[in-house]
DNA sequence: ACCTGAACACCGTTCAAGT
DNA sequence: ACCTGAACACCGTTCAAGT
């Protein structure tokens, strides 16, 4: 009834990614996952060399999907200023939804998670810097403002996601108003 | 020779705090610590109910000492603007030295670490906001700028500490110049 | 008052044997 | 080609017994 078919490596990776979102990195555990998949833990080692390889597979799934999702949602907006605003808003809101990312950040000391986050951060940081350059700031100034914007909204979204209720920005007009006020500061002295 | 005397709960807590700084939260492990202290792991349970209680003791030690250290180093500076600058610089530099804090942030999904970090973040955030109010901004604006400053330097220090080499701010004048440029943006439109 | 030593549970890993 | 089942290592936890 439950399932007759044999499992594949992808089945395990998908289950691991789910577990990551639900219970964090430590929830990617061979024995519990085997129970959930209805097999014995011994069978896991047919598909993967060890737990580390399973974690790596789950991380690869997440990286691919989260990157695609973020690019797709931003490509629709051509105006750089509006894009920055969208980036801010989405980073803050999405951070609360993508529990896999929340859990990944919380487990950033893991030797597999570390390089993954490094790649993701690097990509996002330079994307932000590029936007500030497109707006008209010099490369030097774009690096400063972009770095500031990136750290500010990254920190904002991380704190909001991991420590809900700690940021006082909801008192006024909510996230939208906060994003606008931050942007106002970040764009002060804009050339052109 | 090595040691004749019996151990106390504080000995275990100190050893745990050390292990936290060296190997992260998971390095607070009963068996390895027992070996390091020259006793069997069974003896640990005379002093603590379980591993969780040991972790809690180590965290309490860290919270007390790190809070004291930060207050002491800032109390010397009376000028609010200079204090903000000092806060920035120290946050970025100290983050690279206090490996216990780095490891705590990396393990922020732990149910004991979470409330600790919440307290610490809350304290630091409102301290920053207060400084912006002292400078002359309205409470509302101080909350926005303070939140922005806090997330910006918090994110900066976290990324610098955990992903060295990723932030491009070293190309120009180094951290000092970056802090100054961020402050310039954050203080734009300052009243009075 | 503090420690030993043996026992058990849980999870990662191996591997011979099954279908 | 994929899975079982038993074994072992490692670490957390318990507890009776030692000093």
Tab-separated table of C-alpha atoms (C1' of nucleotides) in Angstrom, chain A residues 3-8 11, chain D residues 2-3:
chain	number	residue	atom	x	y	z
A	3	UNK	CA	4.955	2.180	-1.421
A	4	UNK	CA	6.291	-0.724	-3.394
A	5	UNK	CA	8.877	1.042	-5.556
A	6	UNK	CA	12.550	1.318	-4.719
A	7	UNK	CA	14.121	4.620	-3.803
A	8	UNK	CA	16.604	6.753	-5.754
A	11	UNK	CA	14.330	10.750	-3.229
D	2	DC	C1'	18.294	-1.835	-4.115
D	3	DC	C1'	17.361	-3.484	0.549
